Amino acid sequence: MTRYTASHWGIYEVHADEAGEPRLAALTGDPDPSEIGLHQLDPAILDTRVARPAVRKSWLEKGPGADPHLRGKEPFVEVSWETALDLVAAEVERVRRTHGNEAIFGGSYGWASAGRFHHAQSQVHRFLNTAGGYVWHTASYSLGAAHVIMPRIVARMDDLMSQHTTWDVMAEHTELFVTFGGVPRKNAQSSPGGAGFHRVTPGLQAMAEAGVRFINIGPCEDNLDPVCRAEWIRCRPNSDTALMLALAWQLVADGRHDTGFLATHCTGFDRFLPYLTGEADGVAKTPDWAEPLTGVPAERIVRLAREMVDHRTMLNIAWSLQRAEFGEQPFWMFVTLAAMLGQIGLPGGGFGAGYGPANTMGTPHRKLPGPTLSQGLNPVARYIPVARIADMLLNPGAEFLHDGARRTYADIRMIYWAGGNPYHHHQDLNRLEMAWRKPETIVIHEPFWTASAKRADIVLPVTTAMERNDLGYSSQEGFLVAMRQIRPPFAEARNDYDIFLALAERLGLSEPFGEGRDEMGWLRHLYGQMRGRWAEKGVAIPEFETFWEEGLVDLSSEAAPVVMFEAFRADPEAHPLSTPSGKIEIFSEAIASFGLPDCSGHPEWRAPREWLGAPGRAEGMLHLISDQPSQKLHSQLDMSPHSRGAKQDDRELVHVNPADAARRGLSDGDVVELFNSRGRCLGAVRVNPAVMEGVVRMATGSWYDPQPDGLEKHGNPNVLTQDVGTSSLAQGCAAQSCLVELRGPINADARVTAFDRPKLLTA
Ligand SMILES: Nc1nc2c(c(=O)[nH]1)N[C@H]1C(S)=C(S)[C@@H](COP(=O)(O)OP(=O)(O)OC[C@H]3O[C@@H](n4cnc5c(=O)[nH]c(N)nc54)[C@H](O)[C@@H]3O)O[C@H]1N2
Ligand SMILES: Nc1nc2c(c(=O)[nH]1)N[C@H]1C(S)=C(S)[C@@H](COP(=O)(O)OP(=O)(O)OC[C@H]3O[C@@H](n4cnc5c(=O)[nH]c(N)nc54)[C@H](O)[C@@H]3O)O[C@H]1N2
Ligand SMILES: [Mo]
């Protein structure tokens, strides 16, 4: 009987090599498997594992709050599990008794690993809720702006993601596919919780074979499969809203906007039109207006508007566009442009809010809610928009705006993290270093000695998905997976669940937290609950024991073609949207009523502070795009040979346009320093004509590795990015608005130490 495991990168089969050791192989039938996940059993990653519970030396000797500036700079003392659990339980108790649960930040953002029971965020939230609650977070780094703007103007992101028009429908009906930010294969390797068969590359191939024409708009060309033979329209980073406005203006000038659809399915076009024509502000958003902002020739904009309206056109947008200052605007204007074209709800027309950022979009599989560990109820009302963590830590009690409401930051004494890596995901890491000194105690559960683990006070070693039993399921990926334990836990690692259960016992909470179940008890329970819910929907799956033995449930019989918003188009009264008006809101009364200085009631062009058009931009400043890495997921498996093999002597690559490289006398392989007022890091030059002039690209994910003088040696772009909200509406992550300079070539002999364990002492 074949055994399987699920990971964010896909489902893998578990085989035995000649020595009888387990090894992973691609799932039979997967048309485009990801190599990333094959490295989960790579022995090379074991060198970075956390073996035993460890406590920062000063914290252990002097107690909570001791020498916070030494976090990441002093040795850890390895202690027994008994000692570590006693310390953590006592500290949770101390903080809640002395300062209340509002002093515990348990937002704990992060992707962790696949598996529905051992989902680290669910576990830590459930535990902290059982213990009286915690300060939480909303939205994600992925979609900070979109999570706030999209439900107000069209639909929740989750509802959009689950009903994208399927690839087969696009192959049959789409004539023109226009994408802002490509459809990167690298990103479509993953789906949170477990990609099934990888459908994006074959989907694009089928469209190309059917004769669909592709246009790729943005600063990079190599984010769309070459099979698409796309026309690349170079557009300055962060300027897409201006381009979309000019396209919209041209539609109106030609009298080609769909006034019928705008009247029946949208509200507020009349409030937006005076802005578009310039009647409102004296600036007509013409192609000539957009040319100097975007770098796209006006003539090409005019022609593109006509091509779009003359063909069955699918528009697509990468999520990176909203991960920028005023990131709400490109998404709002994108939906407005699609509405003006009037093809929303037609087969192969309309828009996709992200073909490419995950394998999911374009899935034919039915949405069925998976097994879910209840997180309980959180009595604490205070939260942050997820990317405002450093602001919160640095400004306790300060006010902030979010989604139209005024709130205050909590005064955090303790951080409890499981399943995420803030020193990977956050912007302006030098600022985070300052903020990280605020709490008295930082506890992290980690399998690996990441930069965040090295900067904690107490590190508890946890198992990986290879080392425990779980249920693998990602909505609409087409499979349910029995993730049977493949190998024993590394050293003294324990499951997040077992750690929290042991803490709950010490706090007298083991019954409400554990409900008397062990790992397999929970799996049976969660599976049984789900099986009952699915039966009500007419979907029959086997009994748990059969599923566990067979290893995989194939849900493809539930698959069917999808046309996004088909029902809404057919009858908007019978199938209204979830917006206040039930229609697409080109003008939002709600947002207008907030009276925000940086987000009005309709989409607008707003220039970011940091972009190529910034007034006074110093000569030679380049726009840095810090996109998702192709050889790993975020920081995960950065220590694998697959990820390290794509770097140059352990330095992350920085992709530079040939003209920019020539101007600086740089060639392939040169080591350079990227710097701005916030930080400095090293990178190895890759001269790449697929990156437009004035732009450099360095993927995220190389583990943060600063020298004492502040130079980051490994190539982590988050020492350079801005830690500001997208706007006071959504307060999302704005990493993609970032200017840098390059210095080099330089001789950099400093060894990358990111994968070394910290100095460990024995108690
Ligand atoms: N500059 C810039 N920055 C960005 C982005 C960008 O585009 N540009 N993208 C942002 C986006 S979209 C995202 S989603 C974030 C991602 O940021 P994160 O989700 O924080 O990144 P990961 O590297 O996936 O971190 C997951 C951590 O969980 C650990 N882990 C894995 N399994 C388990 C487990 O079972 N238990 C426990 N306790 N731990 C486990 C892993 O070892 C890893 O350290 O980064 C954001 N940061
Ligand atoms: N291999 C791998 N896959 C991943 C991830 C990973 O870490 N590794 N992370 C996953 C996660 S959590 C998320 S949220 C998604 C993120 O999905 P996205 O946010 O869509 O991904 P990015 O790679 O940040 O950006 C995609 C491309 O957008 C283009 N781009 C950047 N700025 C602009 C701009 O201003 N205008 C235009 N037109 N284009 C621009 C760049 O070419 C960039 O390569 O990816 C997911 N997939
Ligand atoms: Mo993300």
mmCIF file of N, CA and C in Angstrom, residues 652-749:
data_model
loop_
_atom_site.group_PDB
_atom_site.id
_atom_site.type_symbol
_atom_site.label_atom_id
_atom_site.label_comp_id
_atom_site.label_asym_id
_atom_site.label_seq_id
_atom_site.Cartn_x
_atom_site.Cartn_y
_atom_site.Cartn_z
ATOM 1 N N GLU A 652 22.343 35.452 -1.737
ATOM 2 C CA GLU A 652 21.134 35.549 -2.561
ATOM 3 C C GLU A 652 21.450 36.346 -3.815
ATOM 4 N N LEU A 653 20.767 36.008 -4.901
ATOM 5 C CA LEU A 653 21.000 36.715 -6.159
ATOM 6 C C LEU A 653 20.208 38.022 -6.202
ATOM 7 N N VAL A 654 20.812 39.026 -6.806
ATOM 8 C CA VAL A 654 20.073 40.255 -7.096
ATOM 9 C C VAL A 654 20.068 40.419 -8.610
ATOM 10 N N HIS A 655 18.862 40.408 -9.167
ATOM 11 C CA HIS A 655 18.709 40.484 -10.628
ATOM 12 C C HIS A 655 18.749 41.949 -11.058
ATOM 13 N N VAL A 656 19.660 42.247 -11.994
ATOM 14 C CA VAL A 656 19.891 43.630 -12.412
ATOM 15 C C VAL A 656 19.777 43.698 -13.930
ATOM 16 N N ASN A 657 19.098 44.735 -14.412
ATOM 17 C CA ASN A 657 19.002 44.942 -15.864
ATOM 18 C C ASN A 657 20.398 45.209 -16.449
ATOM 19 N N PRO A 658 20.662 44.706 -17.672
ATOM 20 C CA PRO A 658 21.998 44.892 -18.265
ATOM 21 C C PRO A 658 22.446 46.357 -18.306
ATOM 22 N N ALA A 659 21.534 47.285 -18.597
ATOM 23 C CA ALA A 659 21.935 48.697 -18.674
ATOM 24 C C ALA A 659 22.364 49.213 -17.306
ATOM 25 N N ASP A 660 21.612 48.845 -16.278
ATOM 26 C CA ASP A 660 21.970 49.284 -14.921
ATOM 27 C C ASP A 660 23.291 48.649 -14.472
ATOM 28 N N ALA A 661 23.486 47.398 -14.877
ATOM 29 C CA ALA A 661 24.741 46.725 -14.524
ATOM 30 C C ALA A 661 25.910 47.409 -15.232
ATOM 31 N N ALA A 662 25.741 47.690 -16.522
ATOM 32 C CA ALA A 662 26.826 48.301 -17.301
ATOM 33 C C ALA A 662 27.182 49.672 -16.734
ATOM 34 N N ARG A 663 26.155 50.454 -16.395
ATOM 35 C CA ARG A 663 26.390 51.795 -15.847
ATOM 36 C C ARG A 663 27.252 51.737 -14.588
ATOM 37 N N ARG A 664 27.146 50.659 -13.850
ATOM 38 C CA ARG A 664 27.905 50.532 -12.600
ATOM 39 C C ARG A 664 29.129 49.636 -12.760
ATOM 40 N N GLY A 665 29.360 49.190 -13.976
ATOM 41 C CA GLY A 665 30.506 48.307 -14.201
ATOM 42 C C GLY A 665 30.362 46.959 -13.524
ATOM 43 N N LEU A 666 29.147 46.485 -13.427
ATOM 44 C CA LEU A 666 28.909 45.208 -12.745
ATOM 45 C C LEU A 666 28.700 44.093 -13.750
ATOM 46 N N SER A 667 29.181 42.905 -13.405
ATOM 47 C CA SER A 667 28.851 41.764 -14.251
ATOM 48 C C SER A 667 28.405 40.584 -13.395
ATOM 49 N N ASP A 668 27.929 39.569 -14.097
ATOM 50 C CA ASP A 668 27.393 38.379 -13.436
ATOM 51 C C ASP A 668 28.341 37.878 -12.357
ATOM 52 N N GLY A 669 27.812 37.624 -11.192
ATOM 53 C CA GLY A 669 28.615 37.031 -10.131
ATOM 54 C C GLY A 669 29.255 38.029 -9.192
ATOM 55 N N ASP A 670 29.296 39.309 -9.584
ATOM 56 C CA ASP A 670 29.868 40.300 -8.664
ATOM 57 C C ASP A 670 29.046 40.353 -7.376
ATOM 58 N N VAL A 671 29.739 40.501 -6.272
ATOM 59 C CA VAL A 671 29.024 40.707 -5.016
ATOM 60 C C VAL A 671 28.859 42.206 -4.805
ATOM 61 N N VAL A 672 27.628 42.603 -4.494
ATOM 62 C CA VAL A 672 27.350 44.028 -4.284
ATOM 63 C C VAL A 672 26.677 44.226 -2.931
ATOM 64 N N GLU A 673 26.717 45.486 -2.487
ATOM 65 C CA GLU A 673 25.967 45.840 -1.291
ATOM 66 C C GLU A 673 24.734 46.613 -1.734
ATOM 67 N N LEU A 674 23.560 46.200 -1.296
ATOM 68 C CA LEU A 674 22.329 46.947 -1.519
ATOM 69 C C LEU A 674 22.092 47.748 -0.251
ATOM 70 N N PHE A 675 21.786 49.025 -0.394
ATOM 71 C CA PHE A 675 21.610 49.817 0.823
ATOM 72 C C PHE A 675 20.613 50.943 0.620
ATOM 73 N N ASN A 676 20.068 51.397 1.730
ATOM 74 C CA ASN A 676 19.292 52.634 1.791
ATOM 75 C C ASN A 676 19.356 53.105 3.236
ATOM 76 N N SER A 677 18.523 54.083 3.593
ATOM 77 C CA SER A 677 18.641 54.650 4.940
ATOM 78 C C SER A 677 18.273 53.643 6.024
ATOM 79 N N ARG A 678 17.606 52.557 5.647
ATOM 80 C CA ARG A 678 17.156 51.603 6.660
ATOM 81 C C ARG A 678 18.119 50.454 6.914
ATOM 82 N N GLY A 679 18.896 50.076 5.886
ATOM 83 C CA GLY A 679 19.752 48.918 6.099
ATOM 84 C C GLY A 679 20.642 48.619 4.915
ATOM 85 N N ARG A 680 21.435 47.562 5.059
ATOM 86 C CA ARG A 680 22.385 47.165 4.020
ATOM 87 C C ARG A 680 22.446 45.644 3.983
ATOM 88 N N CYS A 681 22.528 45.098 2.784
ATOM 89 C CA CYS A 681 22.758 43.664 2.679
ATOM 90 C C CYS A 681 23.591 43.344 1.446
ATOM 91 N N LEU A 682 24.153 42.157 1.427
ATOM 92 C CA LEU A 682 24.941 41.714 0.284
ATOM 93 C C LEU A 682 24.069 40.911 -0.670
ATOM 94 N N GLY A 683 24.471 40.902 -1.933
ATOM 95 C CA GLY A 683 23.805 40.058 -2.917
ATOM 96 C C GLY A 683 24.779 39.773 -4.039
ATOM 97 N N ALA A 684 24.506 38.720 -4.798
ATOM 98 C CA ALA A 684 25.355 38.370 -5.934
ATOM 99 C C ALA A 684 24.624 38.735 -7.218
ATOM 100 N N VAL A 685 25.273 39.515 -8.067
ATOM 101 C CA VAL A 685 24.616 40.059 -9.264
ATOM 102 C C VAL A 685 24.301 38.966 -10.276
ATOM 103 N N ARG A 686 23.069 38.985 -10.762
ATOM 104 C CA ARG A 686 22.690 38.191 -11.918
ATOM 105 C C ARG A 686 22.160 39.179 -12.959
ATOM 106 N N VAL A 687 22.915 39.398 -14.009
ATOM 107 C CA VAL A 687 22.466 40.340 -15.047
ATOM 108 C C VAL A 687 21.314 39.676 -15.794
ATOM 109 N N ASN A 688 20.177 40.387 -15.847
ATOM 110 C CA ASN A 688 18.959 39.739 -16.334
ATOM 111 C C ASN A 688 18.090 40.724 -17.115
ATOM 112 N N PRO A 689 18.031 40.560 -18.433
ATOM 113 C CA PRO A 689 17.226 41.482 -19.242
ATOM 114 C C PRO A 689 15.727 41.361 -18.975
ATOM 115 N N ALA A 690 15.308 40.343 -18.216
ATOM 116 C CA ALA A 690 13.885 40.185 -17.902
ATOM 117 C C ALA A 690 13.440 41.095 -16.760
ATOM 118 N N VAL A 691 14.375 41.874 -16.215
ATOM 119 C CA VAL A 691 14.022 42.871 -15.205
ATOM 120 C C VAL A 691 14.198 44.230 -15.855
ATOM 121 N N MET A 692 13.200 45.098 -15.761
ATOM 122 C CA MET A 692 13.301 46.357 -16.502
ATOM 123 C C MET A 692 14.331 47.297 -15.896
ATOM 124 N N GLU A 693 14.779 48.216 -16.705
ATOM 125 C CA GLU A 693 15.773 49.180 -16.255
ATOM 126 C C GLU A 693 15.235 49.955 -15.059
ATOM 127 N N GLY A 694 16.096 50.214 -14.099
ATOM 128 C CA GLY A 694 15.683 50.967 -12.918
ATOM 129 C C GLY A 694 15.152 50.087 -11.802
ATOM 130 N N VAL A 695 15.050 48.783 -12.076
ATOM 131 C CA VAL A 695 14.467 47.868 -11.096
ATOM 132 C C VAL A 695 15.483 46.778 -10.753
ATOM 133 N N VAL A 696 15.550 46.391 -9.494
ATOM 134 C CA VAL A 696 16.301 45.191 -9.130
ATOM 135 C C VAL A 696 15.367 44.254 -8.385
ATOM 136 N N ARG A 697 15.653 42.973 -8.488
ATOM 137 C CA ARG A 697 14.792 41.997 -7.832
ATOM 138 C C ARG A 697 15.631 41.070 -6.972
ATOM 139 N N MET A 698 15.270 40.967 -5.725
ATOM 140 C CA MET A 698 15.920 40.014 -4.824
ATOM 141 C C MET A 698 14.819 39.288 -4.068
ATOM 142 N N ALA A 699 14.768 37.976 -4.216
ATOM 143 C CA ALA A 699 13.687 37.216 -3.580
ATOM 144 C C ALA A 699 13.869 37.204 -2.071
ATOM 145 N N THR A 700 12.769 37.046 -1.372
ATOM 146 C CA THR A 700 12.793 36.934 0.082
ATOM 147 C C THR A 700 13.245 35.523 0.491
ATOM 148 N N GLY A 701 13.502 35.344 1.750
ATOM 149 C CA GLY A 701 13.657 33.996 2.293
ATOM 150 C C GLY A 701 15.033 33.612 2.781
ATOM 151 N N SER A 702 16.067 34.346 2.369
ATOM 152 C CA SER A 702 17.397 34.014 2.901
ATOM 153 C C SER A 702 17.441 34.424 4.367
ATOM 154 N N TRP A 703 17.827 33.483 5.199
ATOM 155 C CA TRP A 703 17.745 33.721 6.643
ATOM 156 C C TRP A 703 18.599 34.922 7.043
ATOM 157 N N TYR A 704 17.965 35.801 7.786
ATOM 158 C CA TYR A 704 18.561 37.051 8.284
ATOM 159 C C TYR A 704 19.874 36.751 9.009
ATOM 160 N N ASP A 705 20.935 37.451 8.595
ATOM 161 C CA ASP A 705 22.265 37.112 9.096
ATOM 162 C C ASP A 705 23.146 38.359 9.190
ATOM 163 N N PRO A 706 22.833 39.241 10.163
ATOM 164 C CA PRO A 706 23.574 40.493 10.235
ATOM 165 C C PRO A 706 24.949 40.334 10.891
ATOM 166 N N GLN A 707 25.908 41.121 10.424
ATOM 167 C CA GLN A 707 27.189 41.240 11.133
ATOM 168 C C GLN A 707 27.009 42.240 12.276
ATOM 169 N N PRO A 708 27.954 42.289 13.197
ATOM 170 C CA PRO A 708 27.829 43.279 14.280
ATOM 171 C C PRO A 708 27.725 44.721 13.756
ATOM 172 N N ASP A 709 28.327 45.024 12.606
ATOM 173 C CA ASP A 709 28.233 46.402 12.096
ATOM 174 C C ASP A 709 26.926 46.657 11.332
ATOM 175 N N GLY A 710 26.021 45.688 11.324
ATOM 176 C CA GLY A 710 24.704 45.905 10.722
ATOM 177 C C GLY A 710 24.586 45.403 9.292
ATOM 178 N N LEU A 711 25.707 45.099 8.636
ATOM 179 C CA LEU A 711 25.617 44.592 7.267
ATOM 180 C C LEU A 711 25.027 43.177 7.290
ATOM 181 N N GLU A 712 23.974 42.972 6.511
ATOM 182 C CA GLU A 712 23.346 41.652 6.447
ATOM 183 C C GLU A 712 24.080 40.883 5.346
ATOM 184 N N LYS A 713 24.631 39.705 5.695
ATOM 185 C CA LYS A 713 25.583 39.034 4.797
ATOM 186 C C LYS A 713 24.949 38.116 3.772
ATOM 187 N N HIS A 714 23.703 37.695 4.052
ATOM 188 C CA HIS A 714 23.142 36.565 3.322
ATOM 189 C C HIS A 714 22.357 37.007 2.084
ATOM 190 N N GLY A 715 21.736 38.202 2.212
ATOM 191 C CA GLY A 715 20.887 38.687 1.124
ATOM 192 C C GLY A 715 19.423 38.623 1.520
ATOM 193 N N ASN A 716 19.087 39.287 2.626
ATOM 194 C CA ASN A 716 17.692 39.335 3.074
ATOM 195 C C ASN A 716 17.140 40.728 2.788
ATOM 196 N N PRO A 717 16.240 40.849 1.779
ATOM 197 C CA PRO A 717 15.790 42.175 1.359
ATOM 198 C C PRO A 717 14.992 42.905 2.428
ATOM 199 N N ASN A 718 14.543 42.199 3.452
ATOM 200 C CA ASN A 718 13.739 42.888 4.458
ATOM 201 C C ASN A 718 14.566 43.773 5.392
ATOM 202 N N VAL A 719 15.866 43.838 5.224
ATOM 203 C CA VAL A 719 16.591 44.896 5.940
ATOM 204 C C VAL A 719 16.435 46.225 5.206
ATOM 205 N N LEU A 720 15.916 46.171 3.963
ATOM 206 C CA LEU A 720 15.809 47.378 3.139
ATOM 207 C C LEU A 720 14.385 47.910 3.037
ATOM 208 N N THR A 721 13.388 47.031 3.173
ATOM 209 C CA THR A 721 11.995 47.391 2.899
ATOM 210 C C THR A 721 11.435 48.316 3.977
ATOM 211 N N GLN A 722 10.338 49.009 3.601
ATOM 212 C CA GLN A 722 9.695 49.962 4.508
ATOM 213 C C GLN A 722 8.673 49.278 5.398
ATOM 214 N N ASP A 723 8.661 49.649 6.658
ATOM 215 C CA ASP A 723 7.656 49.138 7.588
ATOM 216 C C ASP A 723 6.556 50.193 7.753
ATOM 217 N N VAL A 724 5.743 50.336 6.708
ATOM 218 C CA VAL A 724 4.616 51.278 6.768
ATOM 219 C C VAL A 724 3.375 50.543 6.277
ATOM 220 N N GLY A 725 2.207 51.023 6.675
ATOM 221 C CA GLY A 725 0.971 50.415 6.213
ATOM 222 C C GLY A 725 0.675 50.834 4.781
ATOM 223 N N THR A 726 -0.139 50.029 4.084
ATOM 224 C CA THR A 726 -0.525 50.398 2.723
ATOM 225 C C THR A 726 -1.234 51.744 2.725
ATOM 226 N N SER A 727 -2.141 51.928 3.683
ATOM 227 C CA SER A 727 -2.802 53.216 3.927
ATOM 228 C C SER A 727 -3.514 53.043 5.264
ATOM 229 N N SER A 728 -4.139 54.110 5.748
ATOM 230 C CA SER A 728 -4.822 53.976 7.040
ATOM 231 C C SER A 728 -6.120 53.196 6.899
ATOM 232 N N LEU A 729 -6.500 52.823 5.684
ATOM 233 C CA LEU A 729 -7.656 51.936 5.531
ATOM 234 C C LEU A 729 -7.284 50.519 5.962
ATOM 235 N N ALA A 730 -6.335 49.896 5.254
ATOM 236 C CA ALA A 730 -6.059 48.476 5.496
ATOM 237 C C ALA A 730 -4.820 48.238 6.354
ATOM 238 N N GLN A 731 -3.853 49.149 6.339
ATOM 239 C CA GLN A 731 -2.626 48.969 7.127
ATOM 240 C C GLN A 731 -1.909 47.671 6.763
ATOM 241 N N GLY A 732 -1.964 47.283 5.483
ATOM 242 C CA GLY A 732 -1.307 46.050 5.049
ATOM 243 C C GLY A 732 0.189 46.239 4.857
ATOM 244 N N CYS A 733 0.860 45.133 4.589
ATOM 245 C CA CYS A 733 2.295 45.125 4.309
ATOM 246 C C CYS A 733 2.568 45.870 2.997
ATOM 247 N N ALA A 734 3.564 46.756 3.001
ATOM 248 C CA ALA A 734 3.864 47.568 1.812
ATOM 249 C C ALA A 734 5.302 47.340 1.340
ATOM 250 N N ALA A 735 5.749 46.101 1.413
ATOM 251 C CA ALA A 735 7.158 45.784 1.132
ATOM 252 C C ALA A 735 7.607 46.195 -0.267
ATOM 253 N N GLN A 736 6.669 46.224 -1.223
ATOM 254 C CA GLN A 736 7.116 46.438 -2.608
ATOM 255 C C GLN A 736 7.307 47.902 -2.985
ATOM 256 N N SER A 737 7.169 48.815 -2.033
ATOM 257 C CA SER A 737 7.519 50.215 -2.316
ATOM 258 C C SER A 737 8.850 50.481 -1.628
ATOM 259 N N CYS A 738 9.932 50.396 -2.396
ATOM 260 C CA CYS A 738 11.244 50.421 -1.736
ATOM 261 C C CYS A 738 12.328 50.819 -2.736
ATOM 262 N N LEU A 739 13.044 51.879 -2.411
ATOM 263 C CA LEU A 739 14.175 52.289 -3.251
ATOM 264 C C LEU A 739 15.483 51.898 -2.572
ATOM 265 N N VAL A 740 16.446 51.494 -3.393
ATOM 266 C CA VAL A 740 17.763 51.109 -2.861
ATOM 267 C C VAL A 740 18.865 51.633 -3.790
ATOM 268 N N GLU A 741 20.079 51.605 -3.290
ATOM 269 C CA GLU A 741 21.255 51.853 -4.127
ATOM 270 C C GLU A 741 22.131 50.620 -4.120
ATOM 271 N N LEU A 742 22.982 50.537 -5.114
ATOM 272 C CA LEU A 742 23.925 49.413 -5.221
ATOM 273 C C LEU A 742 25.340 49.938 -5.142
ATOM 274 N N ARG A 743 26.186 49.226 -4.402
ATOM 275 C CA ARG A 743 27.598 49.592 -4.338
ATOM 276 C C ARG A 743 28.392 48.333 -4.648
ATOM 277 N N GLY A 744 29.378 48.453 -5.541
ATOM 278 C CA GLY A 744 30.162 47.262 -5.809
ATOM 279 C C GLY A 744 30.854 47.354 -7.145
ATOM 280 N N PRO A 745 31.551 46.300 -7.587
ATOM 281 C CA PRO A 745 31.718 45.044 -6.851
ATOM 282 C C PRO A 745 32.585 45.208 -5.599
ATOM 283 N N ILE A 746 32.276 44.393 -4.598
ATOM 284 C CA ILE A 746 33.065 44.466 -3.372
ATOM 285 C C ILE A 746 33.598 43.093 -3.024
ATOM 286 N N ASN A 747 34.660 43.090 -2.256
ATOM 287 C CA ASN A 747 35.206 41.828 -1.758
ATOM 288 C C ASN A 747 34.508 41.493 -0.465
ATOM 289 N N ALA A 748 33.734 40.458 -0.486
ATOM 290 C CA ALA A 748 33.016 40.096 0.731
ATOM 291 C C ALA A 748 33.462 38.703 1.126
ATOM 292 N N ASP A 749 34.255 38.628 2.147
ATOM 293 C CA ASP A 749 34.714 37.296 2.537
ATOM 294 C C ASP A 749 33.953 36.762 3.749
#
